[in-house]
mmCIF file of C-alpha atoms in Angstrom:
data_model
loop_
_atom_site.group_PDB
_atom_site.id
_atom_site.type_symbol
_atom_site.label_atom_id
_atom_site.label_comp_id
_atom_site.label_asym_id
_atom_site.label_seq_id
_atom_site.Cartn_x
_atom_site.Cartn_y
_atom_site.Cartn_z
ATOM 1 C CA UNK Z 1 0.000 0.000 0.000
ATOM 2 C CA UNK Z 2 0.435 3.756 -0.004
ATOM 3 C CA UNK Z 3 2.076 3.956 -3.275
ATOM 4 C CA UNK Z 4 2.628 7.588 -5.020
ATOM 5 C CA UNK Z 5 3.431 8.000 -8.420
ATOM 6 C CA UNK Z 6 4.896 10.644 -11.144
ATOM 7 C CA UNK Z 7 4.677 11.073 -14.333
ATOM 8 C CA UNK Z 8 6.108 11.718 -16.383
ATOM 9 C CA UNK Z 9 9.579 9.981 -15.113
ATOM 10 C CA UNK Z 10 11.953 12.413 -17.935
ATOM 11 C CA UNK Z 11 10.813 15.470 -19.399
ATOM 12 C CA UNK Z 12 13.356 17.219 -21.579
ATOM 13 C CA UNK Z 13 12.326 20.960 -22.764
ATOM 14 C CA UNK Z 14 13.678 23.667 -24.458
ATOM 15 C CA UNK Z 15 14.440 26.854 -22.733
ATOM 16 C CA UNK Z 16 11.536 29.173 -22.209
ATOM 17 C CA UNK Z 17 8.790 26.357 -22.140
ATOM 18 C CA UNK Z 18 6.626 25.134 -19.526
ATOM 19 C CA UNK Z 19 6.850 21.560 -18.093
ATOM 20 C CA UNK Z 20 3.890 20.014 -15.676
ATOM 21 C CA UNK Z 21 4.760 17.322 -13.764
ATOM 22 C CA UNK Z 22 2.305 15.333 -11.987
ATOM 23 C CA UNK Z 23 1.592 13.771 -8.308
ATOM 24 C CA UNK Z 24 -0.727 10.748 -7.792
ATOM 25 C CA UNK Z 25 -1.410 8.771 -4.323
ATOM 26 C CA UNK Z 26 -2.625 5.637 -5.842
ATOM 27 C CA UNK Z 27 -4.171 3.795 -2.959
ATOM 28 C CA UNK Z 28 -4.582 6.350 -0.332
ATOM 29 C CA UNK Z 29 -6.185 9.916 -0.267
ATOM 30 C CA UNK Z 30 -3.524 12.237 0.488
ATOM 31 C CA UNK Z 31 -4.134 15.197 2.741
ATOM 32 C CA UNK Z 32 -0.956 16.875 2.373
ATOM 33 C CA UNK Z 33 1.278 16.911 -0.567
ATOM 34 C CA UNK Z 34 5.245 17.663 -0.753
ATOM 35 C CA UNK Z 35 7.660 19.005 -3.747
ATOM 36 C CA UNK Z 36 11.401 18.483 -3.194
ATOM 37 C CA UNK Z 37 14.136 19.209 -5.705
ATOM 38 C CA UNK Z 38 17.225 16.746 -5.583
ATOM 39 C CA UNK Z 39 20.724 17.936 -7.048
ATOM 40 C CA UNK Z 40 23.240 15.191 -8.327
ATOM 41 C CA UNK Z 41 24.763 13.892 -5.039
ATOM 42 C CA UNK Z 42 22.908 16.026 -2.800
ATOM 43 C CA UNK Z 43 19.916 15.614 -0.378
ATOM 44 C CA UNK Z 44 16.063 16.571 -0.521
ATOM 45 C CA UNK Z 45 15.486 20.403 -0.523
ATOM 46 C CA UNK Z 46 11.699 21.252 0.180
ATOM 47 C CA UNK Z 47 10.332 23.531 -2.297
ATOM 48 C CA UNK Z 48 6.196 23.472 -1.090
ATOM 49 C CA UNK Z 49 3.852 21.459 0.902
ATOM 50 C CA UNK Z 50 -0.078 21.593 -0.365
ATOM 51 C CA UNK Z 51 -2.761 20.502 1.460
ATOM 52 C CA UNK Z 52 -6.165 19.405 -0.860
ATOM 53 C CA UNK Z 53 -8.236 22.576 -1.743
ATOM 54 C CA UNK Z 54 -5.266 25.082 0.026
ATOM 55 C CA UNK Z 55 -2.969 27.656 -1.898
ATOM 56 C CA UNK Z 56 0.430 25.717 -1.593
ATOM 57 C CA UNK Z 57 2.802 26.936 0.956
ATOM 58 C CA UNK Z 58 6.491 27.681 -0.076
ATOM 59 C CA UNK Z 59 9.600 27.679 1.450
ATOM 60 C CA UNK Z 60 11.772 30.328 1.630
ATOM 61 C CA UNK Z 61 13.789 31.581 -1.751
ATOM 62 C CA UNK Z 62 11.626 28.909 -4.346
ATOM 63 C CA UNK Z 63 9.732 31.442 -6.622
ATOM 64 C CA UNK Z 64 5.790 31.075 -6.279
ATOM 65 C CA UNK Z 65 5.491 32.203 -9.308
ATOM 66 C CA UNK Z 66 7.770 29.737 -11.526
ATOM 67 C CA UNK Z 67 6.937 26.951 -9.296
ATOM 68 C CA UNK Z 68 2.965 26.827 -9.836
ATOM 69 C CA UNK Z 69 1.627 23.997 -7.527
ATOM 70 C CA UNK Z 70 -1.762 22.837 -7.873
ATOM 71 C CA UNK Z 71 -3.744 20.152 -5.288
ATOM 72 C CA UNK Z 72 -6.694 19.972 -6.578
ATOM 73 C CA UNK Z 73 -7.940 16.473 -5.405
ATOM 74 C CA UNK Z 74 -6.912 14.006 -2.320
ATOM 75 C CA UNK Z 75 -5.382 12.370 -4.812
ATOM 76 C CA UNK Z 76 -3.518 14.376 -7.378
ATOM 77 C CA UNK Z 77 -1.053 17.668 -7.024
ATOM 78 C CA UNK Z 78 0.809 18.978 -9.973
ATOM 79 C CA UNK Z 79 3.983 20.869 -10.019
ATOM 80 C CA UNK Z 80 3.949 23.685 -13.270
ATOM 81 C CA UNK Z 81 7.431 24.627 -14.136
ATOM 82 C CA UNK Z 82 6.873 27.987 -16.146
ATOM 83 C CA UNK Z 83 9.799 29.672 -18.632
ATOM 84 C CA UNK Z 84 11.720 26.558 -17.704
ATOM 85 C CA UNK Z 85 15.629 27.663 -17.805
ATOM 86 C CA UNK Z 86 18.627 25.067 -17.713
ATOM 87 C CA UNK Z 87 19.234 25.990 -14.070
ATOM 88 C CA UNK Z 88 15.877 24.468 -13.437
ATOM 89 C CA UNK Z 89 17.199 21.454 -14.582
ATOM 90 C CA UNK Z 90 16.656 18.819 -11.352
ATOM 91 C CA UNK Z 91 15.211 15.564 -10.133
ATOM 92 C CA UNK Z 92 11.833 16.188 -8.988
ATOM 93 C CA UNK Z 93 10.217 13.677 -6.416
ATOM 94 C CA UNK Z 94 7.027 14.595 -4.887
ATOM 95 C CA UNK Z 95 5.785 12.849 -1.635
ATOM 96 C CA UNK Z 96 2.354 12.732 -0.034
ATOM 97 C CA UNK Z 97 1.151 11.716 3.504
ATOM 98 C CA UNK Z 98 -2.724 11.305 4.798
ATOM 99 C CA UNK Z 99 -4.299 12.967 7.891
ATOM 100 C CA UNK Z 100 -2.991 11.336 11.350
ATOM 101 C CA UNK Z 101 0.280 9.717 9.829
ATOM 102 C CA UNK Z 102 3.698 11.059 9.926
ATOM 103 C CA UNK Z 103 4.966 8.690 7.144
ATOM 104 C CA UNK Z 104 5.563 10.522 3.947
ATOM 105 C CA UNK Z 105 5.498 8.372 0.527
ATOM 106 C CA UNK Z 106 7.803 9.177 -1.863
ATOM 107 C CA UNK Z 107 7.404 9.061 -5.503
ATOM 108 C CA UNK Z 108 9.276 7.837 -7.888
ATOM 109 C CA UNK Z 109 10.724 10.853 -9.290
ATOM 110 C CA UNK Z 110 11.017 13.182 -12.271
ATOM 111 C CA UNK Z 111 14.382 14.322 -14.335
ATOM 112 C CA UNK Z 112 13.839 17.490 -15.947
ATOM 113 C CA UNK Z 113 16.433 18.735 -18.122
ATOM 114 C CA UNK Z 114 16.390 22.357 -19.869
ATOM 115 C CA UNK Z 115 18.245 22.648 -22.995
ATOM 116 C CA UNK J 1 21.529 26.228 10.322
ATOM 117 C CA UNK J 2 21.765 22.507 9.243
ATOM 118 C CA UNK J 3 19.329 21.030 11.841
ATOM 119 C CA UNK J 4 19.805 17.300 11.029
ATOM 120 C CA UNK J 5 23.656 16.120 10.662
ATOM 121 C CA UNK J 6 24.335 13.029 9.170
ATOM 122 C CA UNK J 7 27.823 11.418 8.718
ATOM 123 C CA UNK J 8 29.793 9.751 7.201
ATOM 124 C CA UNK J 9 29.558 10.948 3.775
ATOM 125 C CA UNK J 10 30.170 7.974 1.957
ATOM 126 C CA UNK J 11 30.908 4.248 3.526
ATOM 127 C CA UNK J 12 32.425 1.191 1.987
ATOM 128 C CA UNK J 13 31.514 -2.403 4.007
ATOM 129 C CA UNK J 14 32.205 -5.644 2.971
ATOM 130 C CA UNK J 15 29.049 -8.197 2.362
ATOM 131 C CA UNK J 16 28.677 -9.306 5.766
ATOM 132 C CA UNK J 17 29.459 -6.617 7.954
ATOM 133 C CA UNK J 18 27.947 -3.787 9.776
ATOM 134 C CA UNK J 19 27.409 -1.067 8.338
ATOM 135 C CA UNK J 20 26.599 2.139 10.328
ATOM 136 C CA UNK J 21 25.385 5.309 9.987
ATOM 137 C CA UNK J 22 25.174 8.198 12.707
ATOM 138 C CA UNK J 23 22.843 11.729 12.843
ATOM 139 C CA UNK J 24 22.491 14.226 15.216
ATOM 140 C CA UNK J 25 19.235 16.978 15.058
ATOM 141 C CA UNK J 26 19.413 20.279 17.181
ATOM 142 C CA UNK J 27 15.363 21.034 17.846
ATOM 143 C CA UNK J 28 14.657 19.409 20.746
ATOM 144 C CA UNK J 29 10.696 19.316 19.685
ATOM 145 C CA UNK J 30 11.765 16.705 17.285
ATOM 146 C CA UNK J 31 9.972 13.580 17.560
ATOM 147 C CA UNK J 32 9.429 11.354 14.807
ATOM 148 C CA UNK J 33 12.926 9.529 13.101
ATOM 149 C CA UNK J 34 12.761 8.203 9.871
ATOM 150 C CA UNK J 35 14.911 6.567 7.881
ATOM 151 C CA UNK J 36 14.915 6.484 3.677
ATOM 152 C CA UNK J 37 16.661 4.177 1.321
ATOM 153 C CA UNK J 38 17.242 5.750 -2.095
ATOM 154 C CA UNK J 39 18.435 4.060 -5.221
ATOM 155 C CA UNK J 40 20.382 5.799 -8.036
ATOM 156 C CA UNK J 41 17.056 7.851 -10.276
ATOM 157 C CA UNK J 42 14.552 6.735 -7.800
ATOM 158 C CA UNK J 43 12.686 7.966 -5.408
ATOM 159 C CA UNK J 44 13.704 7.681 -1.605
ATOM 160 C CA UNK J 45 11.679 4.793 0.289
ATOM 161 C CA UNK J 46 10.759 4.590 4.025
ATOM 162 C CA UNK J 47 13.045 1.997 5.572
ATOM 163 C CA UNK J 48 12.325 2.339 9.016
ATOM 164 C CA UNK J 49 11.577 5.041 12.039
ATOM 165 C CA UNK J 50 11.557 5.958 15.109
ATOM 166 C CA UNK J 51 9.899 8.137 18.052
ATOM 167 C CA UNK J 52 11.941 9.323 21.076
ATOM 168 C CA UNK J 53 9.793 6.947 23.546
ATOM 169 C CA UNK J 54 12.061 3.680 22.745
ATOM 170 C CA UNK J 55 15.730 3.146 22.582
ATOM 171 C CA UNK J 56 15.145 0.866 19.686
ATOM 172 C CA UNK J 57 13.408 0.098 16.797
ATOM 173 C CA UNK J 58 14.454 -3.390 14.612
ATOM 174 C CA UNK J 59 12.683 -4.453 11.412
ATOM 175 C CA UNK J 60 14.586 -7.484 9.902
ATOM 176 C CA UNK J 61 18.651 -6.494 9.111
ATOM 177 C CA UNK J 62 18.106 -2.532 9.868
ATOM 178 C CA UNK J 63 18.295 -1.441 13.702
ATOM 179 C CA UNK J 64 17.474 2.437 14.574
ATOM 180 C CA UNK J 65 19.373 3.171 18.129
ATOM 181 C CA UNK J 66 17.946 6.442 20.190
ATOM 182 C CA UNK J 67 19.798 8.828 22.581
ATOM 183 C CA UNK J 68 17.081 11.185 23.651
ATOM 184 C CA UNK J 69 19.803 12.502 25.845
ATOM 185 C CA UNK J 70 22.737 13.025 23.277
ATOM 186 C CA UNK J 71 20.107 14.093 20.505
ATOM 187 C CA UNK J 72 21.520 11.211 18.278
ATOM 188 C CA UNK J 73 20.492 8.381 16.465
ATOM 189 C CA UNK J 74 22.130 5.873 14.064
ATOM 190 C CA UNK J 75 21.136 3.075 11.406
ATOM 191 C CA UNK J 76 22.485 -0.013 11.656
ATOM 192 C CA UNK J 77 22.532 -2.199 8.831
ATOM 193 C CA UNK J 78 23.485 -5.909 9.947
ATOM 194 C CA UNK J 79 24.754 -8.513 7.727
ATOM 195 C CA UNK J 80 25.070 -5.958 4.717
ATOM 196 C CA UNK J 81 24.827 -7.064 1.173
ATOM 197 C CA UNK J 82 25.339 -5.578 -2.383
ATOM 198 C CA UNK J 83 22.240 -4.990 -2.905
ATOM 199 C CA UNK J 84 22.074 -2.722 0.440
ATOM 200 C CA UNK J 85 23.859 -0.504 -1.648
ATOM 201 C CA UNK J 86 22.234 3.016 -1.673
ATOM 202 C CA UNK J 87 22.301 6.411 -0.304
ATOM 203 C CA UNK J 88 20.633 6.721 3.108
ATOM 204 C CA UNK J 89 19.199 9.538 4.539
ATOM 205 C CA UNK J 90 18.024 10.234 7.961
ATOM 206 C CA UNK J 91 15.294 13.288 8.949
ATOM 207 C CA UNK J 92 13.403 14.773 11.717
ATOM 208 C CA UNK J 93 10.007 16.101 11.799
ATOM 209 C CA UNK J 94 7.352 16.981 14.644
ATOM 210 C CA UNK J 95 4.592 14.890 14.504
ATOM 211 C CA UNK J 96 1.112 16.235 14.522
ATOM 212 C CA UNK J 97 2.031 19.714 14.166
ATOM 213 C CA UNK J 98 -0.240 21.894 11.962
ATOM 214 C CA UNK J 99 2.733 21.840 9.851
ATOM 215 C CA UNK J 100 4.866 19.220 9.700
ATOM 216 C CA UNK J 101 7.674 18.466 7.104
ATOM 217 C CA UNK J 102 11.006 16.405 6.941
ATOM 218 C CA UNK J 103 14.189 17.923 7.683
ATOM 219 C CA UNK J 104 16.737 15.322 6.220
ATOM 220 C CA UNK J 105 20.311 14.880 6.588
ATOM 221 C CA UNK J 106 22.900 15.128 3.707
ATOM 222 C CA UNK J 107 22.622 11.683 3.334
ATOM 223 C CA UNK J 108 25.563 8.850 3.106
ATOM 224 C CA UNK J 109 26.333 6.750 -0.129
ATOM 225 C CA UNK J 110 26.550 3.206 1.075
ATOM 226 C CA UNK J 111 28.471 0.953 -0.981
ATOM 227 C CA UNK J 112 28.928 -2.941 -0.040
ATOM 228 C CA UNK J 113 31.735 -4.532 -1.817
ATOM 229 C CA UNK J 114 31.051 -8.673 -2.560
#
């Protein structure tokens, strides 16, 4: 149980474009929703956490505006990358947890790459 | 302020041994411990956690040991094999807060040699 998945799993774009990624819980209904950004070798940086009908809440120095975050059902969120530049370039994992448990389920990630 | 410090870096066991890996959080209101396994373009999974209310948690091979006291806590991966191979990271969060999120180590590259 409590599987999350992304898709899609690569996205390669040219500079300037939009990319939307998107969140699913598959088996559970997800009350909150999370949006990290990995770099090569590095750890999980949080970018947002959404809860289901709720304007997403971001963390300090991601832009709100290039980083459009949608959670519009328990079970879906969707992360909007807008003018998409090669320093956007990242893995992209989402996770998502239900009311009353700590446990966050990870997803299987998304590679974005910018040209 | 890194509130969750995680070492070593990187760890080379041989298939067999222990391998072990040690963080240590700040914010004393912490008080939920996971644990995540992540493979190389995958997602991180939950391998095991812990609250500050036991000294130890054990699910199969993988051990979590808790010093409320020294604000530290450690994986222990027994009998390691090749396949254990992954980077680990460790994280803190405060359950049932209005607002709760992970705050994760730097994580440590695992490799088991055969």
């Amino acid at each position: 149980g409590a599987v999350v998945s992304q898709h899609p799993s690569r996205v390669i774009c040219k500079s300037g474009t939009s990319v939307k990624i998107e969140c699913r819980s598959l088996d559970f209904q997800a009350t909150t929703m999370f949006w990290y950004r990995q770099f090569p070798k590095q750890s999980l940086m949080l970018m947002a956490t959404s809860n289901e009908g709720s304007k997403a809440t971001y963390e300090q120095g991601v832009e709100k505006d290039k980083f459009l975050i949608n959670h519009a059902s328990l079970t879906l969120s969707t992360l909007t990358v807008t003018s998409a530049h090669p320093e956007d370039s990242s893995f992209y994992i989402c996770s998502a947890k239900y009311l009353g448990i700590e446990t966050q389920y990870f997803g299987p990630g998304t590679r974005l790459t910018v040209l | 302020q890194q509130q969750v410090k995680q070492s070593p870096q990187s760890l080379i066991v041989q298939k067999g041994g222990i391998s072990i890996i040690n963080c240590a959080y700040e914010n004393t209101a912490f008080d939920y411990f996971p644990w995540y396994q992540q493979f190389p373009g995958k997602g991180p999974a939950l391998l095991i956690a812990i609250r500050p209310d036991v000294s130890e948690k054990k699910e199969g091979r993988f051990t979590i040991s808790f010093n409320k006291s020294a604000k530290q806590f450690s994986l222990h991966i027994m009998d390691s094999q090749p396949g254990d191979s992954a980077t680990y990271f460790c994280a803190a969060s405060i359950f049932n807060s209005g607002y709760s999120t992970l705050t994760f180590g730097k994580g440590t590259m695992l490799l088991v040699s055969p």
